[in-house]
mmCIF file of C-alpha atoms in Angstrom:
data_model
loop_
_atom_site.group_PDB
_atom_site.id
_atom_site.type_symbol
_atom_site.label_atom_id
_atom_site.label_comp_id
_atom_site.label_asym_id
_atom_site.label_seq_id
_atom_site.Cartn_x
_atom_site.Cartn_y
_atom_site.Cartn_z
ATOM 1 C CA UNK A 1 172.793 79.557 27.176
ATOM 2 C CA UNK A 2 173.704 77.173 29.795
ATOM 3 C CA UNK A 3 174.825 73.405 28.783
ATOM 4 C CA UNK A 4 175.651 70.618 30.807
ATOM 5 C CA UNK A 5 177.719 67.629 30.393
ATOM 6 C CA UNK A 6 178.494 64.387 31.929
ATOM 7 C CA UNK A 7 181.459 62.559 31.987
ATOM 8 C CA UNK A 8 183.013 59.282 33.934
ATOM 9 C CA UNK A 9 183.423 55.741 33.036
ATOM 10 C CA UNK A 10 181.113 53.969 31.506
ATOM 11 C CA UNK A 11 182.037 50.732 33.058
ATOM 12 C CA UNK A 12 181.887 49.988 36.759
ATOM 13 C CA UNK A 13 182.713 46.923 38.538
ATOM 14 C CA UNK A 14 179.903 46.026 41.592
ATOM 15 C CA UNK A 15 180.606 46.656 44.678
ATOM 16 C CA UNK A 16 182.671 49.731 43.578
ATOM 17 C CA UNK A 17 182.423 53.124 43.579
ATOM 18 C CA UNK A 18 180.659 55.119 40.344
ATOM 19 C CA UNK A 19 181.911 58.679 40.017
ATOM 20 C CA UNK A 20 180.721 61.238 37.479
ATOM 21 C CA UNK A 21 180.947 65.070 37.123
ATOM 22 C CA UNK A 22 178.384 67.465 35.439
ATOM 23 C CA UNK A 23 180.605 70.243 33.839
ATOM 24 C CA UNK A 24 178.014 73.535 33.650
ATOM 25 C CA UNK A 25 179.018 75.868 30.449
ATOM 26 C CA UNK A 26 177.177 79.529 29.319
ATOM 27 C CA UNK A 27 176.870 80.557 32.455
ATOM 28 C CA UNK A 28 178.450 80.498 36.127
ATOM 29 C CA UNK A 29 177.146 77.554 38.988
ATOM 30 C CA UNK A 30 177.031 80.291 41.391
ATOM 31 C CA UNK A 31 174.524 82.089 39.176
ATOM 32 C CA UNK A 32 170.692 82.613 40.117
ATOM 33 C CA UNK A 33 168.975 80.390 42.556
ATOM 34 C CA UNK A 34 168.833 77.529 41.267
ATOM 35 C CA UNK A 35 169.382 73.643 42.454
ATOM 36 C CA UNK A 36 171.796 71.007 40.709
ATOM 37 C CA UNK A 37 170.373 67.692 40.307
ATOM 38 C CA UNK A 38 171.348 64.157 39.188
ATOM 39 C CA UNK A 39 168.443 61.797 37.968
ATOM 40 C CA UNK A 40 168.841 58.308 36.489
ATOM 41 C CA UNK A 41 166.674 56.166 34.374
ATOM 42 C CA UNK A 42 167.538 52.505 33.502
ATOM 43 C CA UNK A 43 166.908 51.088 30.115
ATOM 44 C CA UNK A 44 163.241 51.093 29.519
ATOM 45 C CA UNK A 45 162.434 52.542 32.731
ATOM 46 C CA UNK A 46 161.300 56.109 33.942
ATOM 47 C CA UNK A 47 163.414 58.906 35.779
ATOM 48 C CA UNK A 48 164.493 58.639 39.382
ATOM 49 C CA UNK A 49 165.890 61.820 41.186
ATOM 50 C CA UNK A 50 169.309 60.790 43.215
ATOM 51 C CA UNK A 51 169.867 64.236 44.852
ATOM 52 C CA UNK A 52 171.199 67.839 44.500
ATOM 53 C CA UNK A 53 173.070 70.275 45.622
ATOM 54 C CA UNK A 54 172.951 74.130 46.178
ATOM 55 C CA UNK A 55 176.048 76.652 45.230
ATOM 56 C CA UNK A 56 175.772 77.042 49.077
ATOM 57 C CA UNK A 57 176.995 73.036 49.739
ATOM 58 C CA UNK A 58 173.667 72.292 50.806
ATOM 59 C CA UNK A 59 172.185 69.107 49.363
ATOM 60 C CA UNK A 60 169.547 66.798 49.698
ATOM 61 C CA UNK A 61 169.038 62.992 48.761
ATOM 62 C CA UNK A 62 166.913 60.747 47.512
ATOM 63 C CA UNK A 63 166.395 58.577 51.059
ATOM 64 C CA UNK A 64 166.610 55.291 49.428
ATOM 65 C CA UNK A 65 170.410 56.116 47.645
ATOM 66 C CA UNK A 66 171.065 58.484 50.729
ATOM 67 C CA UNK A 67 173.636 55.838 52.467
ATOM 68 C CA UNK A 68 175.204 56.039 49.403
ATOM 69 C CA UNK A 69 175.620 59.178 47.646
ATOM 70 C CA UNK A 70 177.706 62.089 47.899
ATOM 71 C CA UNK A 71 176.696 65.211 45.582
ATOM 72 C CA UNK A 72 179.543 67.934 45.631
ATOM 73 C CA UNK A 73 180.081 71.304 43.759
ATOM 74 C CA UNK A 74 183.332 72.448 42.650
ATOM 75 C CA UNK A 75 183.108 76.313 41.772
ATOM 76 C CA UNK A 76 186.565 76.900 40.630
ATOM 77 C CA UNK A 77 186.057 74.289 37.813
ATOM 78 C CA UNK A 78 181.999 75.246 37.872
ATOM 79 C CA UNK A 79 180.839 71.442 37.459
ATOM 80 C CA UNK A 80 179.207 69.345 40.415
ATOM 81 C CA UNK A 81 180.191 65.546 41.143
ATOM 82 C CA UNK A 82 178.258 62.400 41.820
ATOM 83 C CA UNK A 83 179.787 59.581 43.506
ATOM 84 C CA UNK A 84 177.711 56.530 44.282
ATOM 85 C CA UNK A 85 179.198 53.495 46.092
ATOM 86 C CA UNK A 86 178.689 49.586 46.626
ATOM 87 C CA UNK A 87 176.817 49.508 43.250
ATOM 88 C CA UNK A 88 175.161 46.528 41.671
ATOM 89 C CA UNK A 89 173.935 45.708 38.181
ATOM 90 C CA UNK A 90 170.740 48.289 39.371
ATOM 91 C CA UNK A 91 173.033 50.843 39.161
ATOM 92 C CA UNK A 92 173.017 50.412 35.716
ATOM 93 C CA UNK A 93 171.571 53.557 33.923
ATOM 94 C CA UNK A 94 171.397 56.553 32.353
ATOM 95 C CA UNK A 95 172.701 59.507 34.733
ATOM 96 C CA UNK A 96 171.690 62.840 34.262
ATOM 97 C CA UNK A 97 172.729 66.529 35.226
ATOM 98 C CA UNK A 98 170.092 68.911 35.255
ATOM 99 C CA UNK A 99 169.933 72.330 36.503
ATOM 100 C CA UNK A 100 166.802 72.497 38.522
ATOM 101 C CA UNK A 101 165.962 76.357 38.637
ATOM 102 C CA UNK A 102 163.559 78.297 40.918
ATOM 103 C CA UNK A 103 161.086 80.305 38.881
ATOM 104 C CA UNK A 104 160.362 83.844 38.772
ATOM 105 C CA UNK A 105 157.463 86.506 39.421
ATOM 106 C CA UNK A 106 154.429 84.473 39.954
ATOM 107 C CA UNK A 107 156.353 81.240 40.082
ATOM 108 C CA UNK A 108 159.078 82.060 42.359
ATOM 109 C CA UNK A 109 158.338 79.366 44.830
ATOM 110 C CA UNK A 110 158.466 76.306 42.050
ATOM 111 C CA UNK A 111 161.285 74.144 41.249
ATOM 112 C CA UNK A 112 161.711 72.461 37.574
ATOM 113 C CA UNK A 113 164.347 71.072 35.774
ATOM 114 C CA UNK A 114 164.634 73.296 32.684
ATOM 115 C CA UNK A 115 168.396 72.356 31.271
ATOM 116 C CA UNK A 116 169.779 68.751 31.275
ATOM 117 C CA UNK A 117 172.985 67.609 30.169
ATOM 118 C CA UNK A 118 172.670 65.042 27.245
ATOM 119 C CA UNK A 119 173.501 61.807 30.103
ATOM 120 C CA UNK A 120 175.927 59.475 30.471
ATOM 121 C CA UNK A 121 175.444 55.372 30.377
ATOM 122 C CA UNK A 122 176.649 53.854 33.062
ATOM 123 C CA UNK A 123 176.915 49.983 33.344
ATOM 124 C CA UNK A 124 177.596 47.941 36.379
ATOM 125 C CA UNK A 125 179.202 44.293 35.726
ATOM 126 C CA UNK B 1 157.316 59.799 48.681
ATOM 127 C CA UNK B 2 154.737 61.125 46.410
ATOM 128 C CA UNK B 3 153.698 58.364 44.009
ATOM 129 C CA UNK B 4 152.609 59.919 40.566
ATOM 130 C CA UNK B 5 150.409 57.757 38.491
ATOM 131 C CA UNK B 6 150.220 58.596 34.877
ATOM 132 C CA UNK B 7 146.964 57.383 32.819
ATOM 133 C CA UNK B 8 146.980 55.976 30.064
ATOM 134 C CA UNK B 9 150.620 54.063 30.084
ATOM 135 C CA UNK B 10 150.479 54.342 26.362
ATOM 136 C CA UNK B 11 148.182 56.027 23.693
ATOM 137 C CA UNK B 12 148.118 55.907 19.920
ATOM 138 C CA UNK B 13 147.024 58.632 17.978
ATOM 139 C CA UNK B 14 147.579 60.659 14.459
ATOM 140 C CA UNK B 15 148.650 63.824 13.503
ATOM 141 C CA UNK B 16 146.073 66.431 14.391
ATOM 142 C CA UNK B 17 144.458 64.583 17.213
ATOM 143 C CA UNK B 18 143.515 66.777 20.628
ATOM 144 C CA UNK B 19 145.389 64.335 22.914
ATOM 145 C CA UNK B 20 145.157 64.936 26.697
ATOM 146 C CA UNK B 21 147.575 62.392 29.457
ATOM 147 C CA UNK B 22 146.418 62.277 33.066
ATOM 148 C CA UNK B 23 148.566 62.375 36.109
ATOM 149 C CA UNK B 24 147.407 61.991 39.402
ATOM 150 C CA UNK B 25 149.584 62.320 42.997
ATOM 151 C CA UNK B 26 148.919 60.259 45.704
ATOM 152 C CA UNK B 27 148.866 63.416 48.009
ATOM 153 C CA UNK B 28 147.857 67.099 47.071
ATOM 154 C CA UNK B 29 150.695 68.952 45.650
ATOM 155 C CA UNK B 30 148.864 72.086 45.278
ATOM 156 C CA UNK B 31 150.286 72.883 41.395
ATOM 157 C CA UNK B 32 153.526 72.068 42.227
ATOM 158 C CA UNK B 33 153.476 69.907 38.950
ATOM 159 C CA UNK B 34 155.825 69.733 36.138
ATOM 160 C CA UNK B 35 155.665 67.875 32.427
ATOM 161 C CA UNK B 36 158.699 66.949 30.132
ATOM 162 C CA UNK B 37 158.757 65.105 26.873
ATOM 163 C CA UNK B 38 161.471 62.665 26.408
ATOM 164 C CA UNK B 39 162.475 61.123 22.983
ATOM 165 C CA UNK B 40 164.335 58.002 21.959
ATOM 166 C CA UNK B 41 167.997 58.409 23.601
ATOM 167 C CA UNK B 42 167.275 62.163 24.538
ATOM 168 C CA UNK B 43 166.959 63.831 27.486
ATOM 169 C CA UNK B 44 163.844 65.121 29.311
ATOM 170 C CA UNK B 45 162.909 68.707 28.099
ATOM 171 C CA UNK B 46 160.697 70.854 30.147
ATOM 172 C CA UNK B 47 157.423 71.731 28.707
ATOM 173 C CA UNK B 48 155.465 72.769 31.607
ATOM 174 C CA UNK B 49 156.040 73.960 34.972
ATOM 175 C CA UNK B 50 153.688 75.014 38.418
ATOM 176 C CA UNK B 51 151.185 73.073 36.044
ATOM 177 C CA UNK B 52 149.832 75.374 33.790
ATOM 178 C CA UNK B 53 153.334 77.808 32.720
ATOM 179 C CA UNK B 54 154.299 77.050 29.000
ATOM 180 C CA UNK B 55 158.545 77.106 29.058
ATOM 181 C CA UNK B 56 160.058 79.159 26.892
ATOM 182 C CA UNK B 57 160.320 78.087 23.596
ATOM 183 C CA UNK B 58 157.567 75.262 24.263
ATOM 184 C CA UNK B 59 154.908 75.288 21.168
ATOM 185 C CA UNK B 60 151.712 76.969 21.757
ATOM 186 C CA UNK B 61 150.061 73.757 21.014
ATOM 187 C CA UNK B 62 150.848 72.600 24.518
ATOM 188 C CA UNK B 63 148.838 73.564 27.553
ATOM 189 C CA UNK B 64 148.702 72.236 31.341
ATOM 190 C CA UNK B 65 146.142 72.196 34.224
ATOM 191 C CA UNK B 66 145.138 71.200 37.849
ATOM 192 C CA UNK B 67 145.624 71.005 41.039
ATOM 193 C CA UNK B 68 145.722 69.431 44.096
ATOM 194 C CA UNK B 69 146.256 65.544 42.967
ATOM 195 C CA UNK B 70 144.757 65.748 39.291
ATOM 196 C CA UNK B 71 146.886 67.246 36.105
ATOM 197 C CA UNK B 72 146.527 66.720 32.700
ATOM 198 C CA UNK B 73 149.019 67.372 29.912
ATOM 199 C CA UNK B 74 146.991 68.771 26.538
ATOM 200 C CA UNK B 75 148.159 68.860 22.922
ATOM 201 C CA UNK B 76 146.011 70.726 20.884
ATOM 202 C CA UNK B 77 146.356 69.466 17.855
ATOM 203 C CA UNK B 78 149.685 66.732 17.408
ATOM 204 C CA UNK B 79 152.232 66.953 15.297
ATOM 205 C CA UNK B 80 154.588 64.396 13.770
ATOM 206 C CA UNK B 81 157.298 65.646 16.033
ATOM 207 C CA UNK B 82 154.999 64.931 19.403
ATOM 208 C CA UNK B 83 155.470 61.036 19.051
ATOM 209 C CA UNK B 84 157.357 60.606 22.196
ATOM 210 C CA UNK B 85 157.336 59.663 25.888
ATOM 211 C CA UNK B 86 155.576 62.262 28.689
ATOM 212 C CA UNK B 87 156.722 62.295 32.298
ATOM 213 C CA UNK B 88 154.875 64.076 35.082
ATOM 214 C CA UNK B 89 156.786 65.139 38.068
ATOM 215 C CA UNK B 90 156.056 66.171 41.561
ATOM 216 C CA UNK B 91 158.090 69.411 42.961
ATOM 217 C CA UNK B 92 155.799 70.128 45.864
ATOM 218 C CA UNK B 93 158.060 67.565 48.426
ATOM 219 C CA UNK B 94 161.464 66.437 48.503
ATOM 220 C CA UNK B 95 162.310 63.881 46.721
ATOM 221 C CA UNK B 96 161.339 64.942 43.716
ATOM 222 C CA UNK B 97 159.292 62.287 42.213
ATOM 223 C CA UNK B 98 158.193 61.283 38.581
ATOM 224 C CA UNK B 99 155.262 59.405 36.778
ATOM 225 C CA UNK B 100 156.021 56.480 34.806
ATOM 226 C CA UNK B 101 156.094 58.226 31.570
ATOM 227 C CA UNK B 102 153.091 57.701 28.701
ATOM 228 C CA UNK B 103 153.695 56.300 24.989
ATOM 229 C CA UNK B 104 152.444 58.780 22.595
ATOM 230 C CA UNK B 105 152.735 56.521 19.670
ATOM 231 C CA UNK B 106 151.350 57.187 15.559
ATOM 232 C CA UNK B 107 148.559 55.472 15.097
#
């Protein structure tokens, strides 16, 4: 089945740029109709969605990260990227990859998030 | 944005209990409503989607309902393995949003 993992550093200085990549496994990103999506939670704290991206290029962003995020999708390698700049100590969270899929039959018009990659901690200072 | 409000914030309870968590959206959403389960330094599964679907693989024990701005999340009867945190989430209008999560702790 399809796994995803994160990788980048796990250190970032503020006011620089964080940078992650989602590598998708078990199956191919141009597959089926689904979304890719990175969401973040700080320590303690609940789940924020930063954005996605279709196989297509197509993406969307959360408005208040918009000025600063950049979602991309490499096919050849079959991962997607994150890159957030001018980051500060809230920065600091967990970062997920999750493949948010379009159902089927009856629930073709819904959108959930039914495969996440295991997240990567990401600390600003 | 949506804002998803999850009721209660935290809830103890012991194996076997029915155990239902609220969500409510601040607009109607139709059933446009998700529910994960997220444990200590995991990540989010999926347990229900379009508010009432079971995922695959999801226990049986697990059941969703609603619509328009009120959902609950019901476990039938809990098991040890339940004793985690529940996050609502809003797919109805981009961006995404999510409820603050609910405590399911042992009493």
């Amino acid at each position: 089945q399809v796994q995803l993992q994160e990788s980048g550093p796990g250190l970032v200085k503020p006011s620089q740029t964080l940078a992650l990549t989602c590598a998708v496994s078990g199956g191919s990103i141009t597959s089926g109709t689904s979304y890719w999506t990175w969401v973040r939670q700080p320590a303690g704290k609940g789940l924020e969605w930063i954005g996605r991206i279709y196989v297509s290029g197509t993406t969307n962003y959360n408005p208040s990260l918009k000025s600063r995020v950049t979602i991309s999708v490499d096919t050849s390698k079959n991962q997607i990227s994150l890159k957030l700049t001018s980051v500060t100590a809230a920065d600091t969270a967990v970062y997920y990859c999750a493949r948010d899929r379009r159902g089927n039959g009856h629930t073709s018009g819904y959108y959930y998030m039914d495969v996440w990659g295991k997240g990567t901690t990401v600390t600003v200072s | 944005d949506i804002q998803m409000t999850q009721s209660p914030s935290s809830l103890s309870a012991s194996v076997g209990d029915r155990v239902t968590i609220t969500c409510r959206a601040s607009q109607t959403i139709s059933n446009y409503l998700n529910w994960y389960q997220q444990k200590p330094g995991k990540a989010p599964i999926l347990l229900i989607y379009a508010a009432s679907s079971l995922q695959t693989g999801v226990p049986s024990r697990f059941s969703g309902s609603g619509s328009g701005t009120d959902f609950t999340l019901t476990i039938s009867s809990l098991r040890p393995e339940d004793f985690a945190i529940y996050f609502c989430q809003q797919s109805y209008i981009t961006p995404p949003t999510f409820g603050q999560g609910t405590k399911l702790e042992i009493k």
